[in-house]
Short mmCIF file of N, CA and C in Angstrom, two decimals:
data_model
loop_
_atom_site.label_atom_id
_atom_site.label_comp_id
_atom_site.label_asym_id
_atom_site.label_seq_id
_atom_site.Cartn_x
_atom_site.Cartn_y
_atom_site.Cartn_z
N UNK A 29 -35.14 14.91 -26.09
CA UNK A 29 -33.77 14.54 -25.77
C UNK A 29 -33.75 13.12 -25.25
N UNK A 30 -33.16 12.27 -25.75
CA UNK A 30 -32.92 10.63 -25.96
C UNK A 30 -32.34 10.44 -24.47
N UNK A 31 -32.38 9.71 -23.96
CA UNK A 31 -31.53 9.25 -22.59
C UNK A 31 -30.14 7.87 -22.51
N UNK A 32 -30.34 7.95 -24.33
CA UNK A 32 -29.14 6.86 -24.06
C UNK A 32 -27.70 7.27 -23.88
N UNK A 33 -26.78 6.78 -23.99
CA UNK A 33 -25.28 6.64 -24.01
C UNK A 33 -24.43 6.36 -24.54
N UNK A 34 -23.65 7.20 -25.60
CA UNK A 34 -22.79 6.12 -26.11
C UNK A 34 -21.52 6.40 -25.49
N UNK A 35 -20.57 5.08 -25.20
CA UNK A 35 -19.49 5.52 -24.98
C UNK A 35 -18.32 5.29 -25.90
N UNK A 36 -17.87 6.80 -25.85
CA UNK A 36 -16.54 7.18 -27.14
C UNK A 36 -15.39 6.74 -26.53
N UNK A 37 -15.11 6.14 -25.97
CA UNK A 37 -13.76 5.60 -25.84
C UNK A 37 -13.29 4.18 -26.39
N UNK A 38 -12.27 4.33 -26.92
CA UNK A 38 -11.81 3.25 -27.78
C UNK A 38 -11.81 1.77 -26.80
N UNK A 39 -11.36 2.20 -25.50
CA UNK A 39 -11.32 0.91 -24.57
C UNK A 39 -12.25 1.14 -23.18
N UNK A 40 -13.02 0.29 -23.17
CA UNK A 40 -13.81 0.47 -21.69
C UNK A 40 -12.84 0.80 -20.00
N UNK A 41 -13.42 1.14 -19.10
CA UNK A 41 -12.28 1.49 -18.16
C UNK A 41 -12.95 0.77 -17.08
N UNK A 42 -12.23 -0.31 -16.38
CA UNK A 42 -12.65 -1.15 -15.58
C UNK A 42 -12.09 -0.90 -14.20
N UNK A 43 -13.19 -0.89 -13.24
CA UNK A 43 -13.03 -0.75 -11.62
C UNK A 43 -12.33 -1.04 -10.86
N UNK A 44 -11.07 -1.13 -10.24
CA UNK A 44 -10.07 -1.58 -9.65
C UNK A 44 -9.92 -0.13 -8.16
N UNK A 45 -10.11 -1.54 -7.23
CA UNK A 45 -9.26 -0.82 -6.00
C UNK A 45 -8.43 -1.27 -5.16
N UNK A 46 -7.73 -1.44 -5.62
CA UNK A 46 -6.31 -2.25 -5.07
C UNK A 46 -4.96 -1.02 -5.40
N UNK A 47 -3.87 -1.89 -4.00
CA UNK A 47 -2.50 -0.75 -3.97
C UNK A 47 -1.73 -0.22 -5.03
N UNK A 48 -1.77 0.54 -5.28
CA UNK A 48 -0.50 1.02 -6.86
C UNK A 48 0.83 1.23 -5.94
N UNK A 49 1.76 0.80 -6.43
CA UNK A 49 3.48 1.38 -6.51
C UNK A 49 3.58 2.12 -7.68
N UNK A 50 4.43 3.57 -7.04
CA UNK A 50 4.13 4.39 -8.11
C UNK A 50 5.98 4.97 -8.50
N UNK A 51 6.37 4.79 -9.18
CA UNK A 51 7.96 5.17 -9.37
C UNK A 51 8.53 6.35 -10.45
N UNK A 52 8.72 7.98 -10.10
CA UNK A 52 8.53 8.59 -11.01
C UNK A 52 10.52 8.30 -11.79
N UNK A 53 10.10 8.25 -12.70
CA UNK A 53 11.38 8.10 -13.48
C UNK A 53 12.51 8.90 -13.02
N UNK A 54 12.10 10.23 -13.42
CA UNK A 54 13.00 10.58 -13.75
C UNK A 54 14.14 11.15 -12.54
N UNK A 55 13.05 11.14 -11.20
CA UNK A 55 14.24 11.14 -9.97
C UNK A 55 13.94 9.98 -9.08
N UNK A 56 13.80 9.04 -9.28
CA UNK A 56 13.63 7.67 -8.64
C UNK A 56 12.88 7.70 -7.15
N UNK A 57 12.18 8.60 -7.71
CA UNK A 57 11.58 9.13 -6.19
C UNK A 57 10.17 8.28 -6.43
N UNK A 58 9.76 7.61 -5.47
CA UNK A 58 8.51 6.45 -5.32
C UNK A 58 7.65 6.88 -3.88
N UNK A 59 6.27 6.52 -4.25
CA UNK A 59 5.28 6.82 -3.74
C UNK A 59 4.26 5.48 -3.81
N UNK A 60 2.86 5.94 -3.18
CA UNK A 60 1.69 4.79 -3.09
C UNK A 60 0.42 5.69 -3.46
N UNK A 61 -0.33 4.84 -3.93
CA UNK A 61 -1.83 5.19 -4.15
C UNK A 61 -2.68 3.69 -4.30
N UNK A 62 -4.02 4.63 -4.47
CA UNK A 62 -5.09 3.16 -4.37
C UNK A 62 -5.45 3.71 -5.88
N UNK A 63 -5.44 2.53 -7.02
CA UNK A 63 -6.54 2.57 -8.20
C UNK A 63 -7.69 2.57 -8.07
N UNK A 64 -8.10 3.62 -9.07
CA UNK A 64 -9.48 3.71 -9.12
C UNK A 64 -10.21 3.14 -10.58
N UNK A 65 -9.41 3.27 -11.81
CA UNK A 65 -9.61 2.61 -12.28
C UNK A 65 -8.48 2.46 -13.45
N UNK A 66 -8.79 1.48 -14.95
CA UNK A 66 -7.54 1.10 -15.53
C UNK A 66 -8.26 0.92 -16.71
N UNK A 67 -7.75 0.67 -17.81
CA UNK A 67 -8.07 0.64 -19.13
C UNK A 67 -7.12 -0.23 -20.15
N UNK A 68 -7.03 -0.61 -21.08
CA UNK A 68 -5.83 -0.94 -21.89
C UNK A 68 -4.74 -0.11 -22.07
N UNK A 69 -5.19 1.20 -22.26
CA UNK A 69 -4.13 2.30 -22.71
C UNK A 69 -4.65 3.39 -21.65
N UNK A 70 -4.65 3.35 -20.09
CA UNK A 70 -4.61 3.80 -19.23
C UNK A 70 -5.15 3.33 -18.04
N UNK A 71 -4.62 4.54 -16.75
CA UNK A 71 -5.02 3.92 -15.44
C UNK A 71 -5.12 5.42 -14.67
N UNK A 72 -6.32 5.38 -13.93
CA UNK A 72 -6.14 6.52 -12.77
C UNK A 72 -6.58 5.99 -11.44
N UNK A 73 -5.87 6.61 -10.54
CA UNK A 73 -5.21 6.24 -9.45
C UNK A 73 -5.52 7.65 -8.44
N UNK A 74 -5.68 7.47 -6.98
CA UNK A 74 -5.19 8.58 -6.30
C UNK A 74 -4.10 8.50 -5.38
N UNK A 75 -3.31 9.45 -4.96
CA UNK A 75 -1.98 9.67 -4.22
C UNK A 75 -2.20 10.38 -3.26
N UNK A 76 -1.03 10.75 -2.37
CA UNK A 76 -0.95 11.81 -1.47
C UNK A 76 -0.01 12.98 -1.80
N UNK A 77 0.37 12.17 -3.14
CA UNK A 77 1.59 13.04 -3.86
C UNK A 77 1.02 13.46 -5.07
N UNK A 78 1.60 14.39 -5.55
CA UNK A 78 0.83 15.94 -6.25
C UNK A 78 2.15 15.50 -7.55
N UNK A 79 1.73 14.97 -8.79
CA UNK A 79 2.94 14.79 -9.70
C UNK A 79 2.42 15.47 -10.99
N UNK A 80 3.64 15.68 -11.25
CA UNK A 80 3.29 16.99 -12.69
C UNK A 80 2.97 16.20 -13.84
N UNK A 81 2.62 16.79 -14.84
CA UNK A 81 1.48 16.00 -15.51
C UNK A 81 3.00 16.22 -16.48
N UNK A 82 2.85 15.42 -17.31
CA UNK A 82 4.11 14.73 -18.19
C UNK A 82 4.99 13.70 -17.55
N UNK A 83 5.23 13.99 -16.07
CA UNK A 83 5.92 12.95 -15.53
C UNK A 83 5.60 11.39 -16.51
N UNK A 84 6.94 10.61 -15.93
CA UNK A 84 7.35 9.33 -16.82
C UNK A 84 7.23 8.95 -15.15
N UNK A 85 6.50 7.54 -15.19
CA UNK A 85 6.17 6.68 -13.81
C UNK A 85 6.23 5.35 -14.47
N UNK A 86 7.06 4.22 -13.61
CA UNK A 86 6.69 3.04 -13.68
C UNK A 86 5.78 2.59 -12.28
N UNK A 87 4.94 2.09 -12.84
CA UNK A 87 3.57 1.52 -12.21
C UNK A 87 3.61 -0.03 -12.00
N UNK A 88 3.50 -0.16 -10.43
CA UNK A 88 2.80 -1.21 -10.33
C UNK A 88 1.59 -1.57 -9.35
N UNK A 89 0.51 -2.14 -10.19
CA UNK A 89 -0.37 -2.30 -9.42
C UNK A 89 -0.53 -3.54 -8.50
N UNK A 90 -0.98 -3.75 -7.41
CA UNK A 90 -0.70 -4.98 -6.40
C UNK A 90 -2.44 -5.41 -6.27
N UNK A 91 -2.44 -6.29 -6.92
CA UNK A 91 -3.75 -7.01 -6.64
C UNK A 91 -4.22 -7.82 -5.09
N UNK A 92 -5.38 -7.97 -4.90
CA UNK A 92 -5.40 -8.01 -3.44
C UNK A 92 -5.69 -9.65 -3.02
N UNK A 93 -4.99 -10.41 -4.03
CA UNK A 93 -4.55 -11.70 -4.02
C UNK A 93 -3.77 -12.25 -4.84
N UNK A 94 -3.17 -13.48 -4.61
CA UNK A 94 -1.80 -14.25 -4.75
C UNK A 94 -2.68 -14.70 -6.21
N UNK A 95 -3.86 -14.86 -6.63
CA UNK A 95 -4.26 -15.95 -7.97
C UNK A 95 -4.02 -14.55 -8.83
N UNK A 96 -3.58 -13.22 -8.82
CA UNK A 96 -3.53 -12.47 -10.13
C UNK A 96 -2.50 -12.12 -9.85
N UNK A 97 -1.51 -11.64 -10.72
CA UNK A 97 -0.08 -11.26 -11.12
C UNK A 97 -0.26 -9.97 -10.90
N UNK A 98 0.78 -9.01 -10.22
CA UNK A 98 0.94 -7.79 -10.38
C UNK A 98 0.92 -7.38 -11.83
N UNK A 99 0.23 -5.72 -11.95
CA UNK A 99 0.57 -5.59 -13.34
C UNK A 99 1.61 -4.25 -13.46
N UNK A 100 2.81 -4.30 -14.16
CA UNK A 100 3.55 -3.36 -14.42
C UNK A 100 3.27 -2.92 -15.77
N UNK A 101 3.28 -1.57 -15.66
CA UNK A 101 3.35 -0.77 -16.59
C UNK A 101 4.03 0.68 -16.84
N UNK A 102 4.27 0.86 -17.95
CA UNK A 102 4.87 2.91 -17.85
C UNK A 102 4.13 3.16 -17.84
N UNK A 103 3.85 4.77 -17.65
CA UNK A 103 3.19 5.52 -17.70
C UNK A 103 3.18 6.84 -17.84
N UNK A 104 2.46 7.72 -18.58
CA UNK A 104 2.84 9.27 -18.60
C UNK A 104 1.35 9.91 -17.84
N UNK A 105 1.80 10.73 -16.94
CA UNK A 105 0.57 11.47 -16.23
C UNK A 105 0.40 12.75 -17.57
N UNK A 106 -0.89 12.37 -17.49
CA UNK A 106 -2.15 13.28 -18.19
C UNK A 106 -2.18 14.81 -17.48
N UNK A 107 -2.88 14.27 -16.36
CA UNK A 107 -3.45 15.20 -15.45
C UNK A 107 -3.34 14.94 -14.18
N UNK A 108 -3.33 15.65 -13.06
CA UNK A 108 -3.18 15.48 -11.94
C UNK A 108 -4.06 17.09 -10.94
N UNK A 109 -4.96 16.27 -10.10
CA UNK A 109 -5.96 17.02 -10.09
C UNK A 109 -6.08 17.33 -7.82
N UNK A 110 -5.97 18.26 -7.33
CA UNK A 110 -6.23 18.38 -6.21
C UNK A 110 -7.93 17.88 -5.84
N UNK A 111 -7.76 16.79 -4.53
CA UNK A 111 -9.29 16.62 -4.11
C UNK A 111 -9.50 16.00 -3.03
N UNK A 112 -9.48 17.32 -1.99
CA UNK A 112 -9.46 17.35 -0.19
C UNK A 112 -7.60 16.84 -0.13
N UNK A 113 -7.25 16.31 0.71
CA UNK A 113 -6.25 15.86 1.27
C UNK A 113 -5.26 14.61 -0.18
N UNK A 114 -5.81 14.28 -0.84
CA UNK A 114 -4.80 13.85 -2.00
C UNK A 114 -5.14 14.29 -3.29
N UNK A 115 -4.56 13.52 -4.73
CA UNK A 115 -4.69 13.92 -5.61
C UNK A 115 -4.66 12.98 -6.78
N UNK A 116 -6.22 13.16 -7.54
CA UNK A 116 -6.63 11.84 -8.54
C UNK A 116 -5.36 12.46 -9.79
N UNK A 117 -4.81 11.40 -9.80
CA UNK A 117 -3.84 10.82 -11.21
C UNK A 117 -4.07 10.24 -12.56
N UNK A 118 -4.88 10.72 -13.76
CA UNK A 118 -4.44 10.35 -14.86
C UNK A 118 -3.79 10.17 -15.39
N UNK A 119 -3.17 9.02 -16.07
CA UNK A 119 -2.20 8.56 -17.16
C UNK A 119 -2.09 7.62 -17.97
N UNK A 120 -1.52 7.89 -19.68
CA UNK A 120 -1.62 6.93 -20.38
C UNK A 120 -0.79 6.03 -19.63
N UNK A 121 -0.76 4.73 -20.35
CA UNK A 121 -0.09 3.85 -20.33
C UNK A 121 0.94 2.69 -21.81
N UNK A 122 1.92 2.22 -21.67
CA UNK A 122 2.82 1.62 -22.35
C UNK A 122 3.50 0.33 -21.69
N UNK A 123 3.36 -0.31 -22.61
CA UNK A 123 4.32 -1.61 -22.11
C UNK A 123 5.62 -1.30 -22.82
N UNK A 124 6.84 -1.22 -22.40
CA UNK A 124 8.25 -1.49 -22.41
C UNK A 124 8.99 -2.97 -22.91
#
């Protein structure tokens, strides 16, 4: 048995821990989390808030300096997963 790796994902998923603003659509009800990580065509994040997986969220992430631009994005939660006291957030992502 070989010890290499391939990885099947179409886009690599890069390390980010900086603040998310998290805005669920469809009752304008907004929350916070810290990213954990992000992708081209996604981002997961953890919360203190427990959101149902289909939810529609506009996202913004707050970088932890003035030289990078916030990044906004939609988003549809995947999955949403209990772990100790909050809860890791999967979701694709879309630009508008």
């Amino acid at each position: 048995m070989g010890s290499e790796y391939e990885e099947k994902r179409d886009f690599y998923r890069m390390a980010v821990n900086c603040e998310v603003n998290i805005e669920i659509e469809e009752c304008s009800t907004t929350c916070t989390g810290i990213v954990q990580d992000l992708s081209a065509n996604g981002i997961r994040f953890t919360t203190k808030d427990e959101l149902a997986a289909g939810s529609k969220l506009h996202v913004s992430v707050i970088p932890g300096s003035n030289l990078t631009p916030a990044l906004d994005v939609y988003a549809t939660v995947l999955r949403c997963t209990a772990e100790g006291d909050a809860f890791t957030v999967a979701c694709s992502t879309e630009n508008k």
